[in-house]
Coordinates of C-alpha atoms in Angstrom, one line a residue:
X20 CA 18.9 0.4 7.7
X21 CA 15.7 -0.3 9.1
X22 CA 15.0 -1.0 12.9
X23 CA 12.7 -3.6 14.1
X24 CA 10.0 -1.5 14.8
X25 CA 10.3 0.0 11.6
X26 CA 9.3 -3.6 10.1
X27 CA 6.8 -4.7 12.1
X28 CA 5.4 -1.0 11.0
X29 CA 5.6 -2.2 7.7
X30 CA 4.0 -5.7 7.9
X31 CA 0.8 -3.8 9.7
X32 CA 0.2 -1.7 7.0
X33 CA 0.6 -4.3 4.1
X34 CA -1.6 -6.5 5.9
X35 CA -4.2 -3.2 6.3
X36 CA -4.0 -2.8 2.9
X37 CA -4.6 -6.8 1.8
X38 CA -7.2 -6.5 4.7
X39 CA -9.0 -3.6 3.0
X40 CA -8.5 -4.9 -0.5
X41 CA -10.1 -8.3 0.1
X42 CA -13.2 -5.9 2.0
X43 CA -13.8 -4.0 -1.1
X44 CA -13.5 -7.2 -3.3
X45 CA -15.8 -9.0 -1.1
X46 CA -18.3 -6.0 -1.1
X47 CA -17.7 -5.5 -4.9
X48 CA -19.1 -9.9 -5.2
X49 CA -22.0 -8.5 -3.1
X50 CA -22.9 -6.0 -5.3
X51 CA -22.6 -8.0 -8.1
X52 CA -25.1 -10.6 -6.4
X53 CA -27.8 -8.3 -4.8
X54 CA -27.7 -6.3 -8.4
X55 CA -25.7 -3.0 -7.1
X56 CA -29.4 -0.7 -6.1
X57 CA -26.8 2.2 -5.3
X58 CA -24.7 2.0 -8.3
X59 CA -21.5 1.1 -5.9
X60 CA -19.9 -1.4 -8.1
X61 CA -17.1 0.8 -9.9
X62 CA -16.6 2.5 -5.9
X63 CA -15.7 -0.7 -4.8
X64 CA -13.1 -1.9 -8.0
X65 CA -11.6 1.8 -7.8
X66 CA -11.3 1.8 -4.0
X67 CA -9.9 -1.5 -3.9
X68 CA -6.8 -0.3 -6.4
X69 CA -6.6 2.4 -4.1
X70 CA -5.8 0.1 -1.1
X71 CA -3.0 -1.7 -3.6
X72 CA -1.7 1.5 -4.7
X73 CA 1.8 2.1 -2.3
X74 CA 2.4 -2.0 -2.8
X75 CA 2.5 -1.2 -6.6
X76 CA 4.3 2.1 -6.3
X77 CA 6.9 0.2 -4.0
X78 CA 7.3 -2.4 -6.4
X79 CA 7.5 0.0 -9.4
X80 CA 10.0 2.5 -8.1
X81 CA 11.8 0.2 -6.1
X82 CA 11.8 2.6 -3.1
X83 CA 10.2 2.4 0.5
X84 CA 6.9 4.7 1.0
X85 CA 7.0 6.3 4.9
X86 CA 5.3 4.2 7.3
X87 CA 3.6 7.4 8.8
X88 CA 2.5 8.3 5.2
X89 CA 1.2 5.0 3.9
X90 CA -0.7 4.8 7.7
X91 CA -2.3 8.0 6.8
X92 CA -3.4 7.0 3.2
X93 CA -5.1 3.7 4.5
X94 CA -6.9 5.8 7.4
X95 CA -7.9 8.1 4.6
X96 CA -8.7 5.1 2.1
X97 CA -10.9 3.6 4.4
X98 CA -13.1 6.5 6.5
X99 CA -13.1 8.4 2.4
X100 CA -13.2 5.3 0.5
X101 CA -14.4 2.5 1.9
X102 CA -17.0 3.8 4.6
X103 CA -18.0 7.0 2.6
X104 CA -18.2 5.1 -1.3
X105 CA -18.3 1.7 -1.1
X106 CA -20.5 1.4 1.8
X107 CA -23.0 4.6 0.7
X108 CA -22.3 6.7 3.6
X109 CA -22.2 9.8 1.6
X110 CA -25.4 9.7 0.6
X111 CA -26.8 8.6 4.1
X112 CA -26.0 11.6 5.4
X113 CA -25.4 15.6 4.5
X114 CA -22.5 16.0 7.2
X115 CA -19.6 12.9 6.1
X116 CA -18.8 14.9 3.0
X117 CA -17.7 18.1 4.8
X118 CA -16.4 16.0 7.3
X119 CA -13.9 14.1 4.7
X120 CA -13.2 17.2 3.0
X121 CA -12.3 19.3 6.3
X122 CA -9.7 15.5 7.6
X123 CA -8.5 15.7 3.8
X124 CA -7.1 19.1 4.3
X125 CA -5.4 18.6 7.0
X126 CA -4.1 14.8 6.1
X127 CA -2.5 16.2 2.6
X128 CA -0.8 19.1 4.3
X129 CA 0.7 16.9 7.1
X130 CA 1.8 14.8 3.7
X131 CA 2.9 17.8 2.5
X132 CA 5.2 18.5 5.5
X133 CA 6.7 14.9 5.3
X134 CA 7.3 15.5 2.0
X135 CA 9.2 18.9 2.8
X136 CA 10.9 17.8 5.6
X137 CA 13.1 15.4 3.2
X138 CA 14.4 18.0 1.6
X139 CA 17.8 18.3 2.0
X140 CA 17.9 22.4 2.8
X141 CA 14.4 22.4 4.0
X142 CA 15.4 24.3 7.1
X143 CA 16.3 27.1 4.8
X144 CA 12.7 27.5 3.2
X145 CA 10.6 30.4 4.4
X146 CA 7.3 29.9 6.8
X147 CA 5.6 31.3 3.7
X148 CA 6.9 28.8 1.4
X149 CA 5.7 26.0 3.5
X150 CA 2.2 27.0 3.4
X151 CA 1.7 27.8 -0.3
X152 CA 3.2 24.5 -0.8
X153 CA 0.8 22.6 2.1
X154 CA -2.2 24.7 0.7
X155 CA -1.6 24.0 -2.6
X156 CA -0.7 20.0 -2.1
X157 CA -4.0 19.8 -0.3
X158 CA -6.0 21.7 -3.0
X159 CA -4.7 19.6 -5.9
X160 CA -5.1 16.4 -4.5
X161 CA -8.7 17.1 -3.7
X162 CA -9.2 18.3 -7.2
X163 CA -8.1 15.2 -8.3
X164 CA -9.8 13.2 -5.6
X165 CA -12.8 14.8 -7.0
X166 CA -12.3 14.1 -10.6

């Protein structure tokens, strides 16, 4: 059962999410019109799925995401995403990239401890356990972040 604040929690983040969306669709119609000099066309349809993506898993699955964890995702979406692809911050400067890569490490393994910490005997897993699994979490979904 879900409190009150536990919905409003909720609302916020679908309405960051329709929020972000409708940015990266309204930036994907202006790089359709100014002719896209920076190639940022496919960043903005990509990122913009991104933003949809918990709505669709929730929908699929049929099961509530974490508020904490979707938050996360969004914050990631938009400073990795948004600011760093669709709006050609990477390339701007030398320093964003290490900087998303070094907030990406430390996001997925925070993800990584949610995750763990709905186990059911997580209190029985060893310290060393936790941080293969963080480590690895983090490694694999910047490999696929990159690809």
């Amino acid at each position: 059962m879900e409190n009150k604040k536990d919905k409003i929690f909720h609302r916020i983040n679908y309405s960051l999410m329709i929020v972000f969306a409708i940015v990266c669709v309204s930036l994907l119609i202006y790089y359709v019109i100014i002719g896209d000099p920076n190639n940022r066309l496919l960043a903005s349809i990509g990122v913009t799925l991104l933003f949809i993506l918990p709505i669709f898993i929730e929908l699929v699955f049929r099961c509530r995401l974490s508020n904490l964890l979707v938050f996360l995702y969004i914050s990631y979406c938009v400073v990795a995403g948004l600011i760093g692809c669709v709006l050609n911050v990477y390339n701007l400067t030398s320093w964003y990239d290490i900087f998303i890569h070094t907030l990406a490490g430390y996001v997925f393994c925070f993800v990584g401890l949610i995750v763990l910490g709905r186990l059911e005997k997580h209190d029985k897993l060893n310290a060393w356990t936790i941080i293969l699994f963080c480590v690895s979490l983090s490694l694999a979904t910047e490999l696929i972040w990159e690809l």
